[in-house]
Amino acid sequence: MITLTDISKTFKTKQGTFNALKNISLSIEENTIHGIIGPSGAGKSTLIRVINQLEKQDTGTVGVFEYTDVKKLNKESTRMYRKRVSMIFQNFNLLEQKTVFQNIGLPIILHQRLKETDITLIRELITLVGLNGYENSYPNELSGGQKQRVGIARALVSKPEILLCDEPTSALDTQTIKTVLELIKTIKEKLNLTVVIVTHDMNVIKEICEEVTVMNEGEIVESDNIDNIIFNPQSPVTSGLLGTIGLDIKQFISKKVTKENMFVLLFDKSIINQSLISRVVQIHSVNINILYANITPNNKGIMLIEINGNQSKIQSTIKELINRGVEVKHV
Amino acid sequence: MFSNIDNEAFIKAFQETIFMSFVSTLFVFIFGLLLGITLFATGKQSINQNKIIYQISSIITNILRSIPFLILIVLLVPFTKLIVGTILGAKAALPALIIGATPYYARLVELTLNEKGKYLIETGQAFGASNYKIITKIIIPESLIGIIRGITVTAIMIVGYTSIAGAIGAGGLGNLAYLYGFTRNQIDVTILATLLIIGIILFIQLISDILIKKIQKT
């Protein structure tokens, strides 16, 4: 759906040149929620803006839909392209002098007069985002969460295929973040959207992202599905981010001196209800020490265990676990 | 008190001041808005960044803004003669008033547009709007209050300028105050002229406040 190839972008500042993006290559699959996370200055906001060409890359190509490189589109085609790739913003970017209804209709008003069908569509979107009764309110009469709902409805009015979210929850409180993320998830399912979310908050990733790209200093540190990121983080940046939501297994591993018999287990919902550990303990007569256990965002079980017993017993225990559908990784 | 007041002369002077202020404010509003939008649109990181046009507009604006008004009138004498035909009377004051106040208003417009400019441009571009639509449908409506506040301050300044122009032959209340109040030491004329000018300024402020109250959405 979105294919970034060898993207580089440099900004000139007073202090010299700043490499915001360094040879970034990334694929984003259709109909997924793809999170891009990293500390500030990692280049993630620039990356998302390259997708809709609010920033033009210095080198590399951005392939989206049928276009091999959207940078080559002329002005008119870029405008048409941007109707298919909508965006919501950290500070909502609503027009203060316009009502909720007018704000949502803005993308249409910028091109033509509102038709009867547009008005119906706007009303449907107001219902979809749960803002019935606020049609004629002005943005500064709304709460932060409501403002972002207006932003979301406005982004959907052009019937986009891709929704870009630039720190959509960073200006919101914890309680509101959840409801806004729920909404994004719902509309993605309903409208078959591809969603790209830039965030610095691992909670956002945990809550709704299926795929995750971790960035640091203009480079992609790693990119994988959320389970693999948690199960098998490759970089200290990722581990650090996982630590912020209590999912940094490495942190628990490093507390132990001998790591010889430590394993990380990842297993599906289907076996979550089986008494897996006590079963293998009985069969293979080993001792298992559970050091850490949690449930991943995709409702998979993740566990860090230490198996005590002789080597052959340990081996057969592991075989047993694998046969039962558990992913096992030696630390 | 008020023994030297000539009603007819005052009515005429009052009308002249109103005429000069109103007509030049109208032109300053149009030219200043256009120049302000040009400065904004060609400025750094704006929709149509253009260093050359920006620098030229900016330098002209700065030069005109730094010439003291009295000297500007004198400098413009040949130009005024060319387009108005005379250098005396209320009409003759218009070129200097317009040229003197336009750069000032243009800077105020540039300032107010820049206030939310960056994110408004981004919003417009993200939804595929052309530069023209970004200016007319987003930036100007969102900056309307600043635009009105700007023209209010400018109009009040223009009223002040008219009395400077009046002192050197443009007519109006300033002329009256100078001619009778100053040279003939008729203090009551000066006081009445001052009161009338204050009245005009309060009226401008009142209209502006009403307008802003009407369009402000809070």
Coordinates of C-alpha atoms in Angstrom, one line a residue:
Chain A
M1 CA 0.0 0.0 0.0
I2 CA 2.7 2.4 1.0
T3 CA 6.3 1.7 0.0
L4 CA 9.0 4.1 1.1
T5 CA 12.4 3.4 -0.5
D6 CA 15.7 5.0 0.6
I7 CA 14.1 8.2 1.9
S8 CA 16.4 10.9 3.0
K9 CA 15.5 14.4 4.2
T10 CA 17.8 17.1 5.5
F11 CA 16.8 20.3 7.1
K12 CA 19.0 23.4 7.2
T13 CA 19.0 25.0 10.6
K14 CA 21.1 27.8 12.0
Q15 CA 23.3 25.2 13.8
G16 CA 23.9 23.5 10.5
T17 CA 22.3 20.7 8.6
F18 CA 20.0 18.2 10.4
N19 CA 19.4 14.8 8.9
A20 CA 15.8 14.1 9.8
L21 CA 15.6 10.9 7.8
K22 CA 18.5 8.7 6.8
N23 CA 17.9 6.2 4.0
I24 CA 14.5 5.0 5.3
S25 CA 12.9 2.1 3.7
L26 CA 9.6 0.8 4.9
S27 CA 6.5 -1.0 3.7
I28 CA 3.1 -0.4 5.2
E29 CA 0.4 -3.1 4.5
E30 CA -3.1 -2.3 3.5
N31 CA -5.8 -2.3 6.2
T32 CA -3.4 -2.4 9.1
I33 CA -2.8 0.0 12.0
H34 CA 0.9 0.8 11.7
G35 CA 2.6 2.6 14.6
I36 CA 5.7 4.7 14.2
I37 CA 7.3 5.3 17.6
G38 CA 10.5 6.9 18.8
P39 CA 11.8 9.7 21.0
S40 CA 11.4 13.3 19.8
G41 CA 13.7 14.2 17.1
A42 CA 13.7 10.7 15.7
G43 CA 12.2 11.9 12.4
K44 CA 8.8 10.2 12.8
S45 CA 6.7 13.4 12.1
T46 CA 8.8 14.1 9.1
L47 CA 8.3 10.5 7.9
I48 CA 4.5 10.7 8.1
R49 CA 4.5 14.0 6.3
V50 CA 6.6 12.6 3.5
I51 CA 3.7 10.1 2.9
N52 CA 1.2 12.9 2.0
Q53 CA 4.0 15.2 0.7
L54 CA 3.6 17.9 3.2
E55 CA 7.4 17.4 3.3
K56 CA 9.2 16.5 0.1
Q57 CA 12.0 14.0 0.5
D58 CA 15.5 14.9 -0.8
T59 CA 16.1 11.4 -2.2
G60 CA 14.2 8.2 -2.5
T61 CA 10.7 7.3 -3.6
V62 CA 7.3 7.2 -1.9
G63 CA 5.1 4.7 -3.7
V64 CA 1.4 4.8 -2.7
F65 CA -1.6 3.3 -4.5
E66 CA -0.9 3.1 -8.2
Y67 CA 1.8 5.8 -8.0
T68 CA 5.5 4.8 -8.1
D69 CA 6.6 8.1 -6.6
V70 CA 4.1 10.7 -5.3
K71 CA 6.8 13.3 -5.3
K72 CA 6.6 13.4 -9.1
L73 CA 2.9 14.2 -9.1
N74 CA 2.0 17.7 -10.4
K75 CA 0.1 20.2 -8.3
E76 CA -3.3 19.1 -9.4
S77 CA -2.6 15.4 -9.0
T78 CA -1.1 16.0 -5.6
R79 CA -4.3 17.6 -4.5
M80 CA -6.3 14.7 -5.8
Y81 CA -3.9 12.3 -4.1
R82 CA -4.3 14.1 -0.8
K83 CA -8.0 13.5 -0.8
R84 CA -7.2 9.8 -0.6
V85 CA -4.7 10.3 2.2
S86 CA -6.2 12.2 5.1
M87 CA -4.6 13.4 8.2
I88 CA -5.3 14.2 11.9
F89 CA -3.1 16.4 14.0
Q90 CA -1.7 16.6 17.5
N91 CA -3.3 20.0 18.1
F92 CA -6.4 19.1 16.1
N93 CA -5.9 22.1 13.7
L94 CA -9.6 23.1 13.8
L95 CA -10.8 26.4 12.5
E96 CA -11.8 28.4 15.5
Q97 CA -14.2 30.6 13.6
K98 CA -16.2 27.7 12.1
T99 CA -18.7 25.4 13.7
V100 CA -18.2 21.6 14.2
F101 CA -20.3 21.1 11.1
Q102 CA -18.4 23.6 9.0
N103 CA -15.1 22.2 10.2
I104 CA -16.0 18.7 9.2
G105 CA -17.2 19.9 5.8
L106 CA -14.0 21.9 5.2
P107 CA -12.2 19.4 2.9
I108 CA -15.3 19.6 0.6
I109 CA -15.8 23.3 1.0
L110 CA -12.2 23.9 -0.2
H111 CA -13.1 22.3 -3.5
Q112 CA -16.8 23.0 -4.1
R113 CA -20.1 24.0 -2.6
L114 CA -21.7 21.5 -0.2
K115 CA -24.3 19.3 -2.0
E116 CA -27.2 17.5 -0.4
T117 CA -25.3 14.3 -0.3
D118 CA -22.3 16.0 1.4
I119 CA -24.6 17.3 4.1
T120 CA -26.0 13.8 4.7
L121 CA -22.4 12.4 4.8
I122 CA -21.3 15.1 7.3
R123 CA -24.3 14.2 9.5
E124 CA -23.5 10.5 9.3
L125 CA -19.9 11.2 10.3
I126 CA -21.0 13.4 13.3
T127 CA -23.0 10.4 14.5
L128 CA -20.1 8.0 13.8
V129 CA -17.7 10.0 16.0
G130 CA -20.4 10.5 18.7
L131 CA -20.8 14.3 18.4
N132 CA -24.6 14.5 17.9
G133 CA -25.9 17.7 19.3
Y134 CA -22.6 19.6 18.8
E135 CA -23.1 20.4 15.1
N136 CA -23.3 24.1 15.8
S137 CA -20.8 24.4 18.6
Y138 CA -17.5 26.1 18.1
P139 CA -14.1 24.4 18.8
N140 CA -13.4 26.3 21.9
E141 CA -16.7 25.1 23.4
L142 CA -15.4 21.5 23.1
S143 CA -13.1 19.3 25.2
G144 CA -9.8 18.0 23.8
G145 CA -11.3 14.6 23.1
Q146 CA -14.3 16.1 21.3
K147 CA -12.0 18.3 19.2
Q148 CA -10.0 15.3 18.1
R149 CA -13.3 13.6 17.2
V150 CA -14.1 16.6 15.0
G151 CA -10.6 16.2 13.5
I152 CA -11.3 12.5 12.8
A153 CA -14.7 13.2 11.2
R154 CA -13.1 15.9 9.0
A155 CA -10.4 13.5 7.9
L156 CA -13.0 11.0 6.8
V157 CA -15.2 13.3 4.8
S158 CA -13.2 12.9 1.6
K159 CA -13.6 9.1 2.0
P160 CA -9.8 8.4 2.2
E161 CA -8.1 5.1 2.0
I162 CA -5.3 6.0 4.2
L163 CA -5.5 7.9 7.5
L164 CA -2.3 9.5 8.8
C165 CA -2.3 10.4 12.5
D166 CA 0.4 12.7 13.8
E167 CA 0.6 12.3 17.6
P168 CA -3.2 12.1 17.7
T169 CA -3.4 11.7 21.5
S170 CA -0.5 13.7 22.8
A171 CA -2.6 16.6 23.8
L172 CA -5.2 14.5 25.6
D173 CA -5.5 13.0 29.1
T174 CA -5.2 9.3 29.7
Q175 CA -8.9 8.6 30.0
T176 CA -9.7 10.4 26.7
I177 CA -6.8 8.7 24.9
K178 CA -8.5 5.4 25.3
T179 CA -11.8 6.5 23.8
V180 CA -10.1 8.3 20.9
L181 CA -8.0 5.2 20.1
E182 CA -11.1 3.0 20.3
L183 CA -12.7 5.3 17.8
I184 CA -9.8 5.1 15.4
K185 CA -9.9 1.3 15.7
T186 CA -13.6 1.3 15.0
I187 CA -13.5 3.5 11.9
K188 CA -10.5 1.5 10.6
E189 CA -12.6 -1.7 10.7
K190 CA -15.8 0.0 9.4
L191 CA -14.1 1.8 6.5
N192 CA -11.3 -0.6 5.7
L193 CA -8.7 2.1 6.3
T194 CA -4.9 1.8 6.4
V195 CA -3.9 3.8 9.5
V196 CA -0.4 5.2 10.2
I197 CA 0.0 6.6 13.7
V198 CA 3.1 8.6 14.8
T199 CA 3.5 8.6 18.6
H200 CA 6.0 8.8 21.4
D201 CA 3.7 7.0 23.7
M202 CA 4.1 3.2 23.9
N203 CA 0.6 3.0 25.4
V204 CA -0.9 4.0 22.0
I205 CA 1.1 1.3 20.3
K206 CA 0.1 -1.2 22.8
E207 CA -3.6 -0.2 22.5
I208 CA -4.2 -0.4 18.8
C209 CA -1.1 -1.0 16.6
E210 CA -0.7 -4.2 14.7
E211 CA 2.6 -3.3 13.1
V212 CA 5.3 -1.2 14.8
T213 CA 8.2 0.7 13.4
V214 CA 10.7 2.0 16.0
M215 CA 12.7 5.0 15.0
N216 CA 15.7 6.7 16.5
E217 CA 17.8 9.6 15.1
G218 CA 16.4 9.5 11.6
E219 CA 16.8 5.7 11.2
I220 CA 14.5 2.7 11.6
V221 CA 15.7 0.7 14.5
E222 CA 13.3 -2.1 13.8
S223 CA 10.0 -2.8 12.2
D224 CA 7.8 -5.8 12.9
N225 CA 4.4 -6.9 14.2
I226 CA 3.6 -6.0 17.8
D227 CA 4.1 -9.5 19.1
N228 CA 7.5 -9.9 17.7
I229 CA 8.5 -6.5 18.9
I230 CA 7.6 -7.6 22.5
F231 CA 8.8 -11.2 22.2
N232 CA 12.0 -10.4 20.5
P233 CA 13.1 -6.8 20.7
Q234 CA 16.3 -6.2 18.8
S235 CA 17.5 -2.8 20.1
P236 CA 17.9 -1.1 23.4
V237 CA 15.7 1.7 22.1
T238 CA 12.8 -0.8 21.7
S239 CA 13.5 -2.3 25.1
G240 CA 13.5 1.1 26.7
L241 CA 10.1 1.8 25.1
L242 CA 8.7 -1.5 26.2
G243 CA 9.9 -0.8 29.7
T244 CA 7.6 2.2 29.8
I245 CA 4.6 -0.1 29.6
G246 CA 6.1 -2.9 31.8
L247 CA 6.8 -5.2 28.9
D248 CA 10.6 -5.1 28.9
I249 CA 11.5 -8.7 29.4
K250 CA 15.2 -8.1 29.0
Q251 CA 15.0 -6.0 32.1
F252 CA 13.9 -9.1 34.1
I253 CA 16.5 -11.3 32.3
S254 CA 19.4 -9.0 33.2
K255 CA 18.5 -9.4 36.9
K256 CA 19.5 -13.1 36.8
V257 CA 23.1 -14.2 36.9
T258 CA 22.8 -17.5 35.0
K259 CA 20.7 -17.3 31.9
E260 CA 21.3 -20.8 30.7
N261 CA 17.9 -22.2 31.3
M262 CA 15.8 -19.2 30.8
F263 CA 13.2 -19.1 28.0
V264 CA 10.6 -16.7 26.7
L265 CA 7.3 -18.2 25.8
L266 CA 4.7 -16.7 23.5
F267 CA 1.4 -18.4 23.1
D268 CA -2.0 -17.9 21.5
K269 CA -5.4 -17.1 23.1
S270 CA -6.4 -20.7 22.4
I271 CA -3.9 -22.1 24.9
I272 CA -4.2 -19.3 27.4
N273 CA -6.8 -21.2 29.3
Q274 CA -4.9 -24.4 29.5
S275 CA -2.8 -25.0 32.6
L276 CA 0.2 -25.3 30.4
I277 CA 3.0 -25.0 32.9
S278 CA 1.7 -27.3 35.5
R279 CA 0.9 -29.8 32.8
V280 CA 4.5 -30.0 31.5
V281 CA 5.9 -29.9 35.0
Q282 CA 3.9 -33.0 35.8
I283 CA 4.7 -34.9 32.6
H284 CA 8.4 -34.1 32.5
S285 CA 9.1 -33.7 36.3
V286 CA 11.0 -30.5 36.0
N287 CA 10.8 -27.4 38.2
I288 CA 9.6 -24.3 36.5
N289 CA 10.1 -20.8 37.9
I290 CA 7.9 -18.1 36.4
L291 CA 9.9 -14.9 36.4
Y292 CA 7.4 -12.8 34.4
A293 CA 4.1 -13.1 32.7
N294 CA 1.8 -10.7 30.8
I295 CA -0.7 -10.5 28.0
T296 CA 0.3 -8.7 24.8
P297 CA -1.9 -6.2 23.0
N298 CA -3.0 -9.0 20.7
N299 CA -4.1 -11.0 23.7
K300 CA -1.3 -13.4 23.4
G301 CA 0.4 -14.8 26.6
I302 CA 4.0 -13.9 27.2
M303 CA 6.1 -15.6 29.9
L304 CA 9.7 -15.7 31.0
I305 CA 10.5 -18.9 32.7
E306 CA 13.5 -20.7 34.2
I307 CA 13.5 -24.5 33.9
N308 CA 15.4 -26.5 36.5
G309 CA 16.2 -30.2 35.8
N310 CA 18.7 -32.2 33.8
Q311 CA 19.3 -31.2 30.2
S312 CA 17.4 -34.0 28.6
K313 CA 14.3 -33.2 30.6
I314 CA 14.6 -29.6 29.8
Q315 CA 14.9 -30.5 26.1
S316 CA 11.8 -32.7 26.2
T317 CA 9.9 -30.0 28.1
I318 CA 10.6 -27.5 25.4
K319 CA 9.6 -29.9 22.7
E320 CA 6.4 -30.5 24.5
L321 CA 5.7 -26.8 24.7
I322 CA 6.5 -26.3 21.0
N323 CA 4.2 -29.2 20.2
R324 CA 1.4 -27.5 22.1
G325 CA 1.8 -24.5 19.9
V326 CA 4.0 -22.3 22.1
E327 CA 6.7 -20.2 20.6
V328 CA 9.9 -20.7 22.6
K329 CA 12.9 -18.5 22.6
H330 CA 16.1 -19.3 24.5
V331 CA 17.4 -16.2 26.2
Chain B
M1 CA -15.6 80.2 26.6
F2 CA -16.1 79.2 23.0
S3 CA -16.5 82.8 21.9
N4 CA -14.3 82.4 18.8
I5 CA -16.2 79.4 17.4
D6 CA -17.4 79.8 13.9
N7 CA -20.0 77.1 13.4
E8 CA -19.8 76.9 9.7
A9 CA -16.0 76.7 9.6
F10 CA -16.2 73.9 12.1
I11 CA -18.8 71.9 10.2
K12 CA -16.7 72.2 7.1
A13 CA -13.5 71.2 8.8
F14 CA -15.2 68.3 10.5
Q15 CA -16.5 67.1 7.1
E16 CA -13.0 67.4 5.6
T17 CA -11.4 65.4 8.4
I18 CA -14.1 62.7 8.1
F19 CA -13.6 62.6 4.3
M20 CA -9.8 62.4 4.5
S21 CA -9.9 59.7 7.2
F22 CA -12.6 57.6 5.7
V23 CA -11.3 57.6 2.1
S24 CA -7.7 57.0 3.0
T25 CA -8.7 54.2 5.5
L26 CA -10.7 52.5 2.8
F27 CA -7.7 52.6 0.4
V28 CA -5.2 51.6 3.1
F29 CA -7.5 48.7 4.0
I30 CA -7.4 47.4 0.4
F31 CA -3.7 48.1 -0.4
G32 CA -2.5 47.1 3.0
L33 CA -4.4 43.8 3.0
L34 CA -3.0 43.0 -0.4
L35 CA 0.6 43.9 0.6
G36 CA 0.2 42.1 3.9
I37 CA -1.0 39.0 2.2
T38 CA 1.9 39.2 -0.2
L39 CA 4.3 39.5 2.6
F40 CA 2.7 36.6 4.4
A41 CA 2.5 34.3 1.4
T42 CA 6.0 34.9 0.1
G43 CA 7.6 34.8 3.6
K44 CA 9.7 32.0 5.0
Q45 CA 8.0 28.6 5.1
S46 CA 4.8 30.0 3.7
I47 CA 2.7 28.8 0.7
N48 CA 4.5 30.6 -2.0
Q49 CA 7.9 31.3 -0.5
N50 CA 9.7 33.8 -2.7
K51 CA 12.8 35.5 -1.3
I52 CA 13.0 38.2 -4.0
I53 CA 9.4 39.4 -3.8
Y54 CA 9.4 39.2 0.0
Q55 CA 12.6 41.2 0.2
I56 CA 11.4 43.9 -2.2
S57 CA 8.0 44.3 -0.5
S58 CA 9.7 44.2 2.9
I59 CA 12.2 46.9 2.1
I60 CA 9.7 49.2 0.5
T61 CA 7.4 48.7 3.6
N62 CA 10.2 49.4 6.0
I63 CA 11.4 52.5 4.2
L64 CA 8.0 54.1 3.8
R65 CA 7.2 53.2 7.4
S66 CA 10.3 55.0 8.7
I67 CA 9.8 58.3 6.9
P68 CA 8.2 60.8 9.3
F69 CA 4.8 61.7 8.0
L70 CA 5.4 65.4 7.7
I71 CA 8.5 64.8 5.5
L72 CA 6.6 62.2 3.5
I73 CA 3.9 64.8 2.5
V74 CA 6.7 67.2 1.3
L75 CA 8.5 64.4 -0.6
L76 CA 5.2 63.5 -2.3
V77 CA 4.4 67.0 -3.4
P78 CA 5.3 66.4 -7.1
F79 CA 3.5 63.1 -7.1
T80 CA 0.4 64.6 -5.5
K81 CA 0.4 67.4 -8.0
L82 CA 0.6 64.9 -10.8
I83 CA -2.4 62.8 -9.8
V84 CA -4.6 65.2 -7.8
G85 CA -3.7 68.3 -9.7
T86 CA -3.2 70.5 -6.6
I87 CA -1.3 70.3 -3.3
L88 CA -4.0 72.1 -1.3
G89 CA -7.2 70.8 0.2
A90 CA -8.5 67.6 1.6
K91 CA -8.1 65.6 -1.6
A92 CA -4.5 66.5 -1.9
A93 CA -3.8 64.9 1.5
L94 CA -5.0 61.5 0.3
P95 CA -1.9 60.2 -1.5
A96 CA 0.4 60.9 1.5
L97 CA -2.1 59.5 3.9
I98 CA -2.6 56.3 1.9
I99 CA 1.1 55.9 1.2
G100 CA 2.1 56.6 4.7
A101 CA -0.4 54.3 6.4
T102 CA -0.5 51.3 4.0
P103 CA 2.9 49.9 5.0
Y104 CA 2.0 50.1 8.6
Y105 CA -1.3 48.2 8.1
A106 CA 0.5 45.7 5.8
R107 CA 2.8 44.8 8.7
L108 CA -0.1 44.4 11.1
V109 CA -1.8 42.1 8.5
E110 CA 1.4 40.1 8.0
L111 CA 1.7 39.7 11.8
T112 CA -1.8 38.6 12.4
L113 CA -1.8 36.1 9.4
N114 CA 1.5 34.6 10.7
E115 CA 0.0 34.0 14.1
K116 CA -1.7 30.8 13.2
G117 CA -0.4 30.7 9.6
K118 CA 1.9 27.7 9.9
Y119 CA -0.7 25.2 11.1
L120 CA -3.5 26.7 9.0
I121 CA -1.4 26.2 5.8
E122 CA -0.6 22.7 6.9
T123 CA -4.3 22.0 7.4
G124 CA -5.3 23.3 4.0
Q125 CA -2.5 21.5 2.2
A126 CA -3.3 18.2 3.9
F127 CA -6.8 18.5 2.5
G128 CA -5.6 19.3 -1.0
A129 CA -6.5 23.0 -1.1
S130 CA -4.9 25.3 -3.6
N131 CA -2.9 28.3 -2.3
Y132 CA -5.7 30.6 -3.3
K133 CA -8.3 28.6 -1.3
I134 CA -6.0 28.4 1.7
I135 CA -5.8 32.2 1.8
T136 CA -9.4 32.9 1.1
K137 CA -11.2 30.1 2.8
I138 CA -9.0 29.4 5.8
I139 CA -6.4 32.1 6.6
I140 CA -8.4 35.2 6.1
P141 CA -11.6 34.0 7.8
E142 CA -9.6 32.7 10.8
S143 CA -7.6 36.0 11.1
L144 CA -10.6 38.3 10.7
I145 CA -10.5 39.6 14.2
G146 CA -6.8 40.6 13.8
I147 CA -7.5 42.2 10.5
I148 CA -10.3 44.3 12.0
R149 CA -8.2 45.2 15.0
G150 CA -5.4 46.2 12.7
I151 CA -7.5 48.5 10.6
T152 CA -8.9 50.1 13.7
V153 CA -5.5 51.0 15.0
T154 CA -4.5 52.2 11.5
A155 CA -7.7 54.3 11.1
I156 CA -7.0 56.0 14.5
M157 CA -3.5 56.7 13.3
I158 CA -4.8 58.1 10.0
V159 CA -7.1 60.6 11.9
G160 CA -3.9 61.8 13.7
Y161 CA -2.1 62.1 10.4
T162 CA -5.0 64.2 8.9
S163 CA -4.3 66.9 11.5
I164 CA -0.6 66.9 10.5
A165 CA -1.6 67.2 6.9
G166 CA -4.1 69.9 7.9
A167 CA -1.5 72.0 9.5
I168 CA 0.2 72.4 6.1
G169 CA -2.8 73.1 4.0
A170 CA -5.0 70.1 3.7
G171 CA -7.9 71.5 5.7
G172 CA -9.9 69.7 8.4
L173 CA -9.9 70.1 12.1
G174 CA -6.1 70.1 12.3
N175 CA -5.9 73.0 10.0
L176 CA -8.5 74.9 12.1
A177 CA -6.6 74.2 15.3
Y178 CA -3.4 75.3 13.8
L179 CA -4.7 78.4 12.0
Y180 CA -6.9 79.8 14.8
G181 CA -5.9 78.0 17.9
F182 CA -2.1 78.3 17.4
T183 CA -1.4 81.3 15.2
R184 CA -4.2 83.4 16.6
N185 CA -4.0 82.0 20.1
Q186 CA -7.7 81.1 20.2
I187 CA -7.5 78.3 22.7
D188 CA -11.3 77.5 22.6
V189 CA -10.9 76.5 18.9
T190 CA -8.1 74.1 19.8
I191 CA -10.1 72.6 22.5
L192 CA -13.2 72.0 20.4
A193 CA -11.1 70.7 17.5
T194 CA -9.5 68.2 20.0
L195 CA -12.8 67.2 21.4
L196 CA -14.2 66.5 17.9
I197 CA -11.1 64.4 17.0
I198 CA -11.4 62.4 20.2
G199 CA -15.1 61.9 19.3
I200 CA -14.1 60.5 15.9
I201 CA -11.6 58.2 17.4
L202 CA -14.0 56.9 20.0
F203 CA -16.6 56.3 17.3
I204 CA -14.1 54.2 15.3
Q205 CA -13.2 52.2 18.4
L206 CA -16.9 51.6 19.1
I207 CA -17.6 50.3 15.6
S208 CA -14.6 48.0 15.8
D209 CA -15.6 46.7 19.2
I210 CA -19.2 46.0 18.0
L211 CA -17.9 44.2 14.8
I212 CA -15.4 42.1 16.8
K213 CA -18.1 41.1 19.3
K214 CA -20.3 40.0 16.5
I215 CA -17.8 37.7 14.8
Q216 CA -15.9 36.4 17.9
K217 CA -16.8 32.8 18.6
T218 CA -16.4 31.9 22.2

